[in-house]
Amino acid sequence: MRIDACFDSHVHWAFTGEVADRLKLSELTTPADVRQLELSPHHRRGDWILGFGWDDSKWEQRPHRQILDEWQPDKPVAFSRCDGHAIWLNTEGLKRTGFWSLTEEIPGGRIERDADGRPTGILIEKAADLVRTALPRPTPMETRRHLLKGVQIFNEAGYTHIRDMTCDENQWNEAVKLDESGLLTLAVEEYFWLKSLADLNEMVSLVIRARRSQTKNLRAMGLKVFFDGALGSEGAYLSRCYHGTDNKGLLLWDQEEFSTVLRRCWEEGIEAAVHVIGDEAADLVVQAAWRLKEQGHQGLLHLEHCELLRPDTVKKMRELKVICHLQPSHWLSDRAWLNEKLGPLAQDAFPWRRLQESGIEFDFGSDAPIEPASISRLLQALRESPDHGIPRLLGQPESHMSHRDLSWAPNSFTLLDGDTPNHVVFRGEHLL
């Protein structure tokens, strides 16, 4: 199989490179596993110890700050969950970030607490974001190293084009330097992460400035917002409660404020990309777009993940300018608990066939590093999911794996041997 302009439509570029340097936590299942973790200097940022990939669904007991305290009582520890939407801290980390003594809740976030009211160390969504804000920022040299490592990972996985969803000004500046020095062997679309309405003017200006400094392999596209959370950490916003709970998930934006963001993007001629995983979150975003359309405002809306889409939501999408970005490999990770966690809503999961039948455009990606950047895993998910009730994709998957602008970075293609890339060419240069 040949894929021209082989495209991963949803990644976190710098974070993919950074995670390669962090403690790998995916195999942890017991406190004893934590005690056996071995540290290297690159596992730290400042005096913080950072890791990625723990998955509480593999544990018999819920991860707790005391487990980390036994391993590292004096240094702050911040371990990101495998979906990137929750953080596990030790007591020192809770004290450094102010959560140890915090009694009020965080809007759009969740602080898990013991019976005595003390935080367990598990912080979700906006609470986890506050931890990330408190961590030492990566230096320009660290950012450059993470970006270069990400380039290597994506090229080796077979990709020549990526769409990066969490850019900031520091990353943009370092990416421009990489391309100007000839080290960027990827065509990259950049979306800048908007965290609050208070930052809107600054971030719109940043996108406009970035467009003026675009290089041959870098394009500044627009703004990205996280509207809800993830299914694994039960932050994705649903129309009914997660099975066995009184929790529907978390909305991370006030709807009126979100509409302000969407309208401003379209007025400025920049694209809006919105993380929506829960079915109700997706419907609320589509409703906001419809209201703006009725007021005479319309632009391109990207819906990221769309792991659950109800038929009534898809119907509303037909007359909007929408492109969806789906990650089939999430099905491989989520299938173990999908039906149990979602109940009847599971019938609306991984809706590529529903989008096809409705004529709505979509691309495939990986969400690296949440899932590995892997063509073989993507194709495996598409092959195996129909046997588990996911309607089969019509046609060939490669039509959703090529960048839409084949003239950007011409003579870039990937050849597969089965599901495995064995030749990767970028602008005529053989990379693999």
GROMACS .gro file of C-alpha atoms in nm:
model
  432
    1MET     CA    1   0.000   0.000   0.000
    2ARG     CA    2   0.118   0.353  -0.082
    3ILE     CA    3  -0.008   0.651   0.119
    4ASP     CA    4   0.072   0.993  -0.022
    5ALA     CA    5   0.132   1.268   0.237
    6CYS     CA    6   0.079   1.015   0.516
    7PHE     CA    7  -0.106   1.216   0.780
    8ASP     CA    8  -0.155   1.177   1.155
    9SER     CA    9  -0.443   1.419   1.205
   10HIS     CA   10  -0.423   1.460   1.584
   11VAL     CA   11  -0.100   1.453   1.785
   12HIS     CA   12   0.076   1.633   2.066
   13TRP     CA   13   0.415   1.683   1.904
   14ALA     CA   14   0.635   1.816   2.184
   15PHE     CA   15   0.464   1.596   2.444
   16THR     CA   16   0.531   1.289   2.230
   17GLY     CA   17   0.901   1.366   2.243
   18GLU     CA   18   0.888   1.455   2.611
   19VAL     CA   19   0.711   1.132   2.712
   20ALA     CA   20   0.994   0.935   2.551
   21ASP     CA   21   1.216   1.085   2.825
   22ARG     CA   22   0.979   1.030   3.116
   23LEU     CA   23   0.925   0.735   3.347
   24LYS     CA   24   0.710   0.475   3.172
   25LEU     CA   25   0.419   0.379   3.397
   26SER     CA   26   0.193   0.166   3.178
   27GLU     CA   27   0.297  -0.160   3.342
   28LEU     CA   28   0.232  -0.047   3.699
   29THR     CA   29  -0.039  -0.249   3.874
   30THR     CA   30   0.068  -0.258   4.242
   31PRO     CA   31   0.247  -0.041   4.502
   32ALA     CA   32   0.541  -0.282   4.477
   33ASP     CA   33   0.580  -0.190   4.109
   34VAL     CA   34   0.610   0.177   4.207
   35ARG     CA   35   0.877   0.102   4.468
   36GLN     CA   36   1.086  -0.068   4.199
   37LEU     CA   37   1.092   0.234   3.964
   38GLU     CA   38   1.445   0.349   3.890
   39LEU     CA   39   1.523   0.715   3.828
   40SER     CA   40   1.751   0.879   3.572
   41PRO     CA   41   1.829   1.252   3.541
   42HIS     CA   42   1.602   1.290   3.237
   43HIS     CA   43   1.304   1.182   3.448
   44ARG     CA   44   1.318   1.518   3.626
   45ARG     CA   45   1.224   1.873   3.543
   46GLY     CA   46   1.377   2.092   3.807
   47ASP     CA   47   1.337   1.883   4.122
   48TRP     CA   48   1.004   1.736   4.009
   49ILE     CA   49   0.992   1.368   3.910
   50LEU     CA   50   0.769   1.320   3.607
   51GLY     CA   51   0.615   1.008   3.456
   52PHE     CA   52   0.341   0.910   3.214
   53GLY     CA   53   0.104   0.624   3.150
   54TRP     CA   54  -0.050   0.484   3.471
   55ASP     CA   55  -0.388   0.322   3.417
   56ASP     CA   56  -0.607   0.269   3.722
   57SER     CA   57  -0.819   0.014   3.534
   58LYS     CA   58  -0.523  -0.225   3.574
   59TRP     CA   59  -0.503  -0.177   3.953
   60GLU     CA   60  -0.698  -0.369   4.216
   61GLN     CA   61  -0.675  -0.063   4.446
   62ARG     CA   62  -0.709   0.302   4.352
   63PRO     CA   63  -0.370   0.477   4.319
   64HIS     CA   64  -0.307   0.698   4.624
   65ARG     CA   65  -0.056   0.961   4.733
   66GLN     CA   66   0.074   0.730   5.009
   67ILE     CA   67   0.203   0.483   4.748
   68LEU     CA   68   0.420   0.758   4.600
   69ASP     CA   69   0.516   0.884   4.947
   70GLU     CA   70   0.667   0.544   5.031
   71TRP     CA   71   0.881   0.568   4.717
   72GLN     CA   72   0.966   0.942   4.720
   73PRO     CA   73   0.875   1.115   5.049
   74ASP     CA   74   1.081   1.431   4.994
   75LYS     CA   75   1.076   1.512   4.621
   76PRO     CA   76   0.757   1.622   4.441
   77VAL     CA   77   0.616   1.358   4.203
   78ALA     CA   78   0.368   1.420   3.918
   79PHE     CA   79   0.254   1.115   3.721
   80SER     CA   80   0.016   1.172   3.426
   81ARG     CA   81  -0.256   0.917   3.359
   82CYS     CA   82  -0.246   0.731   3.027
   83ASP     CA   83  -0.519   0.955   2.881
   84GLY     CA   84  -0.339   1.275   2.986
   85HIS     CA   85  -0.647   1.402   3.173
   86ALA     CA   86  -0.553   1.316   3.531
   87ILE     CA   87  -0.242   1.355   3.746
   88TRP     CA   88  -0.129   1.152   4.047
   89LEU     CA   89   0.075   1.347   4.305
   90ASN     CA   90   0.254   1.253   4.623
   91THR     CA   91   0.207   1.461   4.940
   92GLU     CA   92   0.505   1.684   4.860
   93GLY     CA   93   0.361   1.751   4.515
   94LEU     CA   94   0.023   1.837   4.669
   95LYS     CA   95   0.189   2.080   4.908
   96ARG     CA   96   0.400   2.244   4.635
   97THR     CA   97   0.091   2.310   4.423
   98GLY     CA   98  -0.136   2.422   4.708
   99PHE     CA   99  -0.378   2.131   4.684
  100TRP     CA  100  -0.290   1.985   5.023
  101SER     CA  101  -0.469   2.263   5.210
  102LEU     CA  102  -0.727   2.350   4.943
  103THR     CA  103  -1.083   2.289   5.059
  104GLU     CA  104  -1.291   2.431   4.772
  105GLU     CA  105  -1.346   2.252   4.443
  106ILE     CA  106  -1.203   2.356   4.106
  107PRO     CA  107  -1.463   2.449   3.840
  108GLY     CA  108  -1.425   2.202   3.554
  109GLY     CA  109  -1.202   1.979   3.768
  110ARG     CA  110  -1.219   1.711   4.032
  111ILE     CA  111  -1.006   1.654   4.342
  112GLU     CA  112  -1.042   1.303   4.476
  113ARG     CA  113  -1.050   1.304   4.857
  114ASP     CA  114  -1.021   1.060   5.146
  115ALA     CA  115  -1.291   1.027   5.409
  116ASP     CA  116  -1.106   1.291   5.616
  117GLY     CA  117  -1.125   1.540   5.328
  118ARG     CA  118  -0.756   1.521   5.241
  119PRO     CA  119  -0.672   1.482   4.868
  120THR     CA  120  -0.584   1.129   4.762
  121GLY     CA  121  -0.337   1.268   4.510
  122ILE     CA  122  -0.558   1.210   4.204
  123LEU     CA  123  -0.652   1.535   4.028
  124ILE     CA  124  -0.868   1.540   3.714
  125GLU     CA  125  -0.910   1.790   3.426
  126LYS     CA  126  -0.886   2.157   3.534
  127ALA     CA  127  -0.730   2.053   3.866
  128ALA     CA  128  -0.463   1.860   3.676
  129ASP     CA  129  -0.410   2.160   3.447
  130LEU     CA  130  -0.328   2.374   3.750
  131VAL     CA  131  -0.057   2.126   3.843
  132ARG     CA  132   0.093   2.146   3.495
  133THR     CA  133   0.093   2.526   3.520
  134ALA     CA  134   0.286   2.501   3.849
  135LEU     CA  135   0.556   2.272   3.707
  136PRO     CA  136   0.883   2.431   3.591
  137ARG     CA  137   0.851   2.529   3.226
  138PRO     CA  138   1.075   2.345   2.980
  139THR     CA  139   1.369   2.549   2.861
  140PRO     CA  140   1.399   2.632   2.490
  141MET     CA  141   1.672   2.366   2.465
  142GLU     CA  142   1.444   2.105   2.626
  143THR     CA  143   1.159   2.200   2.392
  144ARG     CA  144   1.391   2.170   2.093
  145ARG     CA  145   1.502   1.825   2.209
  146HIS     CA  146   1.141   1.712   2.257
  147LEU     CA  147   1.043   1.835   1.911
  148LEU     CA  148   1.337   1.661   1.747
  149LYS     CA  149   1.255   1.338   1.927
  150GLY     CA  150   0.895   1.374   1.812
  151VAL     CA  151   1.008   1.419   1.450
  152GLN     CA  152   1.204   1.095   1.476
  153ILE     CA  153   0.909   0.908   1.630
  154PHE     CA  154   0.659   1.022   1.366
  155ASN     CA  155   0.893   0.963   1.073
  156GLU     CA  156   0.979   0.613   1.195
  157ALA     CA  157   0.607   0.544   1.235
  158GLY     CA  158   0.559   0.632   0.867
  159TYR     CA  159   0.420   0.984   0.890
  160THR     CA  160   0.525   1.277   0.674
  161HIS     CA  161   0.246   1.515   0.785
  162ILE     CA  162   0.106   1.579   1.132
  163ARG     CA  163  -0.152   1.804   1.293
  164ASP     CA  164  -0.032   1.924   1.635
  165MET     CA  165  -0.295   2.024   1.890
  166THR     CA  166  -0.117   2.185   2.188
  167CYS     CA  167   0.128   2.442   2.054
  168ASP     CA  168   0.239   2.751   2.246
  169GLU     CA  169   0.463   3.045   2.161
  170ASN     CA  170   0.781   2.881   2.291
  171GLN     CA  171   0.717   2.568   2.086
  172TRP     CA  172   0.634   2.767   1.771
  173ASN     CA  173   0.958   2.965   1.795
  174GLU     CA  174   1.166   2.650   1.840
  175ALA     CA  175   0.983   2.473   1.556
  176VAL     CA  176   1.057   2.764   1.321
  177LYS     CA  177   1.427   2.737   1.412
  178LEU     CA  178   1.420   2.362   1.342
  179ASP     CA  179   1.273   2.413   0.998
  180GLU     CA  180   1.506   2.700   0.912
  181SER     CA  181   1.800   2.477   1.006
  182GLY     CA  182   1.676   2.193   0.783
  183LEU     CA  183   1.599   1.953   1.070
  184LEU     CA  184   1.221   1.937   1.031
  185THR     CA  185   1.128   1.639   0.814
  186LEU     CA  186   0.756   1.673   0.878
  187ALA     CA  187   0.488   1.906   0.742
  188VAL     CA  188   0.317   2.035   1.057
  189GLU     CA  189  -0.015   2.209   1.109
  190GLU     CA  190  -0.013   2.392   1.443
  191TYR     CA  191  -0.309   2.468   1.669
  192PHE     CA  192  -0.248   2.682   1.976
  193TRP     CA  193  -0.402   2.571   2.305
  194LEU     CA  194  -0.647   2.827   2.446
  195LYS     CA  195  -0.692   2.763   2.819
  196SER     CA  196  -0.930   3.043   2.921
  197LEU     CA  197  -1.137   3.327   2.782
  198ALA     CA  198  -0.900   3.573   2.949
  199ASP     CA  199  -0.628   3.456   2.709
  200LEU     CA  200  -0.837   3.489   2.393
  201ASN     CA  201  -0.702   3.820   2.260
  202GLU     CA  202  -0.344   3.718   2.328
  203MET     CA  203  -0.383   3.380   2.161
  204VAL     CA  204  -0.561   3.517   1.853
  205SER     CA  205  -0.275   3.765   1.814
  206LEU     CA  206  -0.026   3.481   1.853
  207VAL     CA  207  -0.187   3.283   1.569
  208ILE     CA  208  -0.185   3.590   1.345
  209ARG     CA  209   0.183   3.661   1.425
  210ALA     CA  210   0.274   3.296   1.374
  211ARG     CA  211   0.117   3.302   1.029
  212ARG     CA  212   0.355   3.582   0.933
  213SER     CA  213   0.655   3.366   1.033
  214GLN     CA  214   0.539   3.042   0.870
  215THR     CA  215   0.803   2.830   0.703
  216LYS     CA  216   0.777   2.580   0.422
  217ASN     CA  217   0.694   2.296   0.665
  218LEU     CA  218   0.501   2.488   0.934
  219ARG     CA  219   0.149   2.629   0.912
  220ALA     CA  220  -0.032   2.817   1.192
  221MET     CA  221  -0.396   2.709   1.166
  222GLY     CA  222  -0.596   2.824   1.466
  223LEU     CA  223  -0.697   2.768   1.829
  224LYS     CA  224  -0.771   2.447   2.019
  225VAL     CA  225  -0.993   2.417   2.327
  226PHE     CA  226  -1.070   2.122   2.552
  227PHE     CA  227  -1.448   2.125   2.595
  228ASP     CA  228  -1.473   1.811   2.807
  229GLY     CA  229  -1.248   1.537   2.944
  230ALA     CA  230  -1.173   1.172   2.866
  231LEU     CA  231  -1.371   0.851   2.906
  232GLY     CA  232  -1.104   0.660   3.097
  233SER     CA  233  -1.090   0.912   3.381
  234GLU     CA  234  -1.469   0.969   3.352
  235GLY     CA  235  -1.435   1.334   3.258
  236ALA     CA  236  -1.593   1.307   2.910
  237TYR     CA  237  -1.936   1.476   2.932
  238LEU     CA  238  -2.222   1.233   2.870
  239SER     CA  239  -2.598   1.257   2.830
  240ARG     CA  240  -2.638   0.998   3.107
  241CYS     CA  241  -2.428   0.895   3.406
  242TYR     CA  242  -2.134   0.660   3.384
  243HIS     CA  243  -2.257   0.314   3.483
  244GLY     CA  244  -2.282   0.273   3.858
  245THR     CA  245  -2.213   0.641   3.935
  246ASP     CA  246  -2.395   0.971   3.967
  247ASN     CA  247  -2.133   1.136   3.746
  248LYS     CA  248  -2.194   1.255   3.387
  249GLY     CA  249  -1.842   1.395   3.343
  250LEU     CA  250  -1.706   1.747   3.327
  251LEU     CA  251  -1.766   2.049   3.107
  252LEU     CA  252  -1.450   2.257   3.092
  253TRP     CA  253  -1.600   2.568   2.930
  254ASP     CA  254  -1.900   2.784   3.003
  255GLN     CA  255  -2.117   2.762   2.690
  256GLU     CA  256  -2.150   3.138   2.646
  257GLU     CA  257  -1.773   3.183   2.677
  258PHE     CA  258  -1.715   2.902   2.429
  259SER     CA  259  -1.949   3.069   2.180
  260THR     CA  260  -1.745   3.387   2.218
  261VAL     CA  261  -1.430   3.195   2.129
  262LEU     CA  262  -1.589   3.026   1.829
  263ARG     CA  263  -1.729   3.352   1.694
  264ARG     CA  264  -1.396   3.531   1.738
  265CYS     CA  265  -1.206   3.257   1.555
  266TRP     CA  266  -1.442   3.275   1.261
  267GLU     CA  267  -1.438   3.654   1.254
  268GLU     CA  268  -1.057   3.648   1.241
  269GLY     CA  269  -1.052   3.380   0.970
  270ILE     CA  270  -0.875   3.123   1.186
  271GLU     CA  271  -0.983   2.767   1.250
  272ALA     CA  272  -1.138   2.636   1.571
  273ALA     CA  273  -1.053   2.286   1.694
  274VAL     CA  274  -1.258   2.149   1.984
  275HIS     CA  275  -1.185   1.843   2.196
  276VAL     CA  276  -1.516   1.659   2.242
  277ILE     CA  277  -1.531   1.297   2.356
  278GLY     CA  278  -1.867   1.263   2.534
  279ASP     CA  279  -2.188   1.258   2.331
  280GLU     CA  280  -2.342   1.552   2.519
  281ALA     CA  281  -2.025   1.761   2.487
  282ALA     CA  282  -2.029   1.710   2.109
  283ASP     CA  283  -2.395   1.803   2.088
  284LEU     CA  284  -2.345   2.124   2.289
  285VAL     CA  285  -2.060   2.234   2.061
  286VAL     CA  286  -2.264   2.163   1.749
  287GLN     CA  287  -2.558   2.356   1.897
  288ALA     CA  288  -2.327   2.654   1.961
  289ALA     CA  289  -2.205   2.642   1.600
  290TRP     CA  290  -2.565   2.632   1.475
  291ARG     CA  291  -2.663   2.936   1.682
  292LEU     CA  292  -2.371   3.131   1.537
  293LYS     CA  293  -2.460   3.016   1.186
  294GLU     CA  294  -2.814   3.149   1.235
  295GLN     CA  295  -2.658   3.483   1.339
  296GLY     CA  296  -2.456   3.495   1.017
  297HIS     CA  297  -2.126   3.364   1.154
  298GLN     CA  298  -1.969   3.055   1.003
  299GLY     CA  299  -1.624   2.909   0.966
  300LEU     CA  300  -1.444   2.578   0.976
  301LEU     CA  301  -1.503   2.372   1.291
  302HIS     CA  302  -1.282   2.075   1.374
  303LEU     CA  303  -1.423   1.821   1.620
  304GLU     CA  304  -1.143   1.627   1.787
  305HIS     CA  305  -1.192   1.263   1.891
  306CYS     CA  306  -1.576   1.246   1.862
  307GLU     CA  307  -1.561   0.912   2.039
  308LEU     CA  308  -1.938   0.925   2.101
  309LEU     CA  309  -2.174   1.088   1.851
  310ARG     CA  310  -2.550   1.045   1.869
  311PRO     CA  311  -2.749   1.027   1.543
  312ASP     CA  312  -2.930   1.354   1.623
  313THR     CA  313  -2.595   1.531   1.665
  314VAL     CA  314  -2.464   1.398   1.334
  315LYS     CA  315  -2.780   1.518   1.163
  316LYS     CA  316  -2.718   1.873   1.293
  317MET     CA  317  -2.359   1.861   1.165
  318ARG     CA  318  -2.456   1.811   0.800
  319GLU     CA  319  -2.509   2.178   0.720
  320LEU     CA  320  -2.205   2.302   0.914
  321LYS     CA  321  -1.847   2.319   0.787
  322VAL     CA  322  -1.716   2.037   1.006
  323ILE     CA  323  -1.421   1.801   0.984
  324CYS     CA  324  -1.392   1.527   1.248
  325HIS     CA  325  -1.064   1.372   1.363
  326LEU     CA  326  -1.094   1.015   1.490
  327GLN     CA  327  -0.843   0.779   1.648
  328PRO     CA  328  -0.932   0.414   1.583
  329SER     CA  329  -0.650   0.294   1.808
  330HIS     CA  330  -0.840   0.434   2.109
  331TRP     CA  331  -1.081   0.150   2.055
  332LEU     CA  332  -0.801  -0.099   2.122
  333SER     CA  333  -0.735   0.065   2.459
  334ASP     CA  334  -1.098   0.130   2.555
  335ARG     CA  335  -1.267  -0.192   2.445
  336ALA     CA  336  -1.196  -0.368   2.778
  337TRP     CA  337  -1.435  -0.139   2.967
  338LEU     CA  338  -1.630   0.050   2.699
  339ASN     CA  339  -1.963  -0.131   2.730
  340GLU     CA  340  -1.946  -0.157   3.109
  341LYS     CA  341  -1.866   0.211   3.157
  342LEU     CA  342  -2.108   0.352   2.899
  343GLY     CA  343  -2.403   0.113   2.894
  344PRO     CA  344  -2.643   0.196   2.607
  345LEU     CA  345  -2.428   0.490   2.495
  346ALA     CA  346  -2.166   0.242   2.371
  347GLN     CA  347  -2.376   0.196   2.056
  348ASP     CA  348  -2.272   0.550   1.954
  349ALA     CA  349  -1.899   0.489   1.999
  350PHE     CA  350  -1.635   0.519   1.724
  351PRO     CA  351  -1.879   0.657   1.466
  352TRP     CA  352  -1.672   0.655   1.145
  353ARG     CA  353  -1.942   0.460   0.956
  354ARG     CA  354  -2.215   0.697   1.077
  355LEU     CA  355  -2.009   0.995   0.955
  356GLN     CA  356  -1.949   0.825   0.619
  357GLU     CA  357  -2.318   0.761   0.566
  358SER     CA  358  -2.395   1.124   0.653
  359GLY     CA  359  -2.133   1.266   0.415
  360ILE     CA  360  -1.930   1.432   0.692
  361GLU     CA  361  -1.557   1.452   0.635
  362PHE     CA  362  -1.312   1.293   0.877
  363ASP     CA  363  -0.944   1.205   0.910
  364PHE     CA  364  -0.766   0.940   1.115
  365GLY     CA  365  -0.489   1.001   1.366
  366SER     CA  366  -0.325   0.853   1.674
  367ASP     CA  367  -0.348   1.112   1.957
  368ALA     CA  368   0.020   1.040   2.026
  369PRO     CA  369   0.154   1.001   2.288
  370ILE     CA  370  -0.180   0.896   2.443
  371GLU     CA  371  -0.169   0.616   2.188
  372PRO     CA  372   0.149   0.522   2.001
  373ALA     CA  373   0.195   0.682   1.661
  374SER     CA  374   0.128   0.360   1.474
  375ILE     CA  375  -0.029   0.284   1.139
  376SER     CA  376  -0.044  -0.085   1.224
  377ARG     CA  377  -0.251  -0.022   1.540
  378LEU     CA  378  -0.487   0.204   1.346
  379LEU     CA  379  -0.544  -0.064   1.082
  380GLN     CA  380  -0.574  -0.336   1.347
  381ALA     CA  381  -0.852  -0.142   1.519
  382LEU     CA  382  -1.042  -0.099   1.193
  383ARG     CA  383  -1.013  -0.471   1.120
  384GLU     CA  384  -1.108  -0.602   1.464
  385SER     CA  385  -1.372  -0.354   1.584
  386PRO     CA  386  -1.656  -0.480   1.357
  387ASP     CA  387  -1.644  -0.813   1.541
  388HIS     CA  388  -1.727  -0.618   1.859
  389GLY     CA  389  -2.022  -0.422   1.729
  390ILE     CA  390  -1.854  -0.118   1.568
  391PRO     CA  391  -1.999  -0.069   1.217
  392ARG     CA  392  -1.734  -0.141   0.953
  393LEU     CA  393  -1.562   0.142   0.764
  394LEU     CA  394  -1.668   0.161   0.401
  395GLY     CA  395  -1.390   0.165   0.143
  396GLN     CA  396  -1.018   0.186   0.208
  397PRO     CA  397  -0.874   0.351   0.522
  398GLU     CA  398  -0.591   0.525   0.335
  399SER     CA  399  -0.841   0.778   0.199
  400HIS     CA  400  -0.862   0.909   0.559
  401MET     CA  401  -0.485   0.890   0.619
  402SER     CA  402  -0.354   1.137   0.357
  403HIS     CA  403  -0.321   1.510   0.406
  404ARG     CA  404  -0.584   1.700   0.211
  405ASP     CA  405  -0.326   1.928   0.045
  406LEU     CA  406  -0.109   1.690  -0.157
  407SER     CA  407   0.084   1.986  -0.298
  408TRP     CA  408   0.225   2.067   0.046
  409ALA     CA  409   0.561   1.893   0.081
  410PRO     CA  410   0.541   1.729  -0.264
  411ASN     CA  411   0.698   1.390  -0.331
  412SER     CA  412   0.621   1.275   0.024
  413PHE     CA  413   0.481   0.926   0.060
  414THR     CA  414   0.488   0.607   0.265
  415LEU     CA  415   0.500   0.248   0.142
  416LEU     CA  416   0.364  -0.027   0.365
  417ASP     CA  417   0.467  -0.390   0.377
  418GLY     CA  418   0.144  -0.530   0.516
  419ASP     CA  419   0.066  -0.287   0.799
  420THR     CA  420   0.428  -0.183   0.855
  421PRO     CA  421   0.598   0.119   0.693
  422ASN     CA  422   0.912   0.010   0.507
  423HIS     CA  423   0.977   0.324   0.297
  424VAL     CA  424   0.916   0.682   0.407
  425VAL     CA  425   0.999   0.966   0.169
  426PHE     CA  426   0.970   1.334   0.261
  427ARG     CA  427   1.018   1.595  -0.014
  428GLY     CA  428   1.206   1.334  -0.213
  429GLU     CA  429   1.439   1.244   0.075
  430HIS     CA  430   1.436   0.881   0.190
  431LEU     CA  431   1.394   0.875   0.568
  432LEU     CA  432   1.326   0.504   0.618
   0.00000   0.00000   0.00000
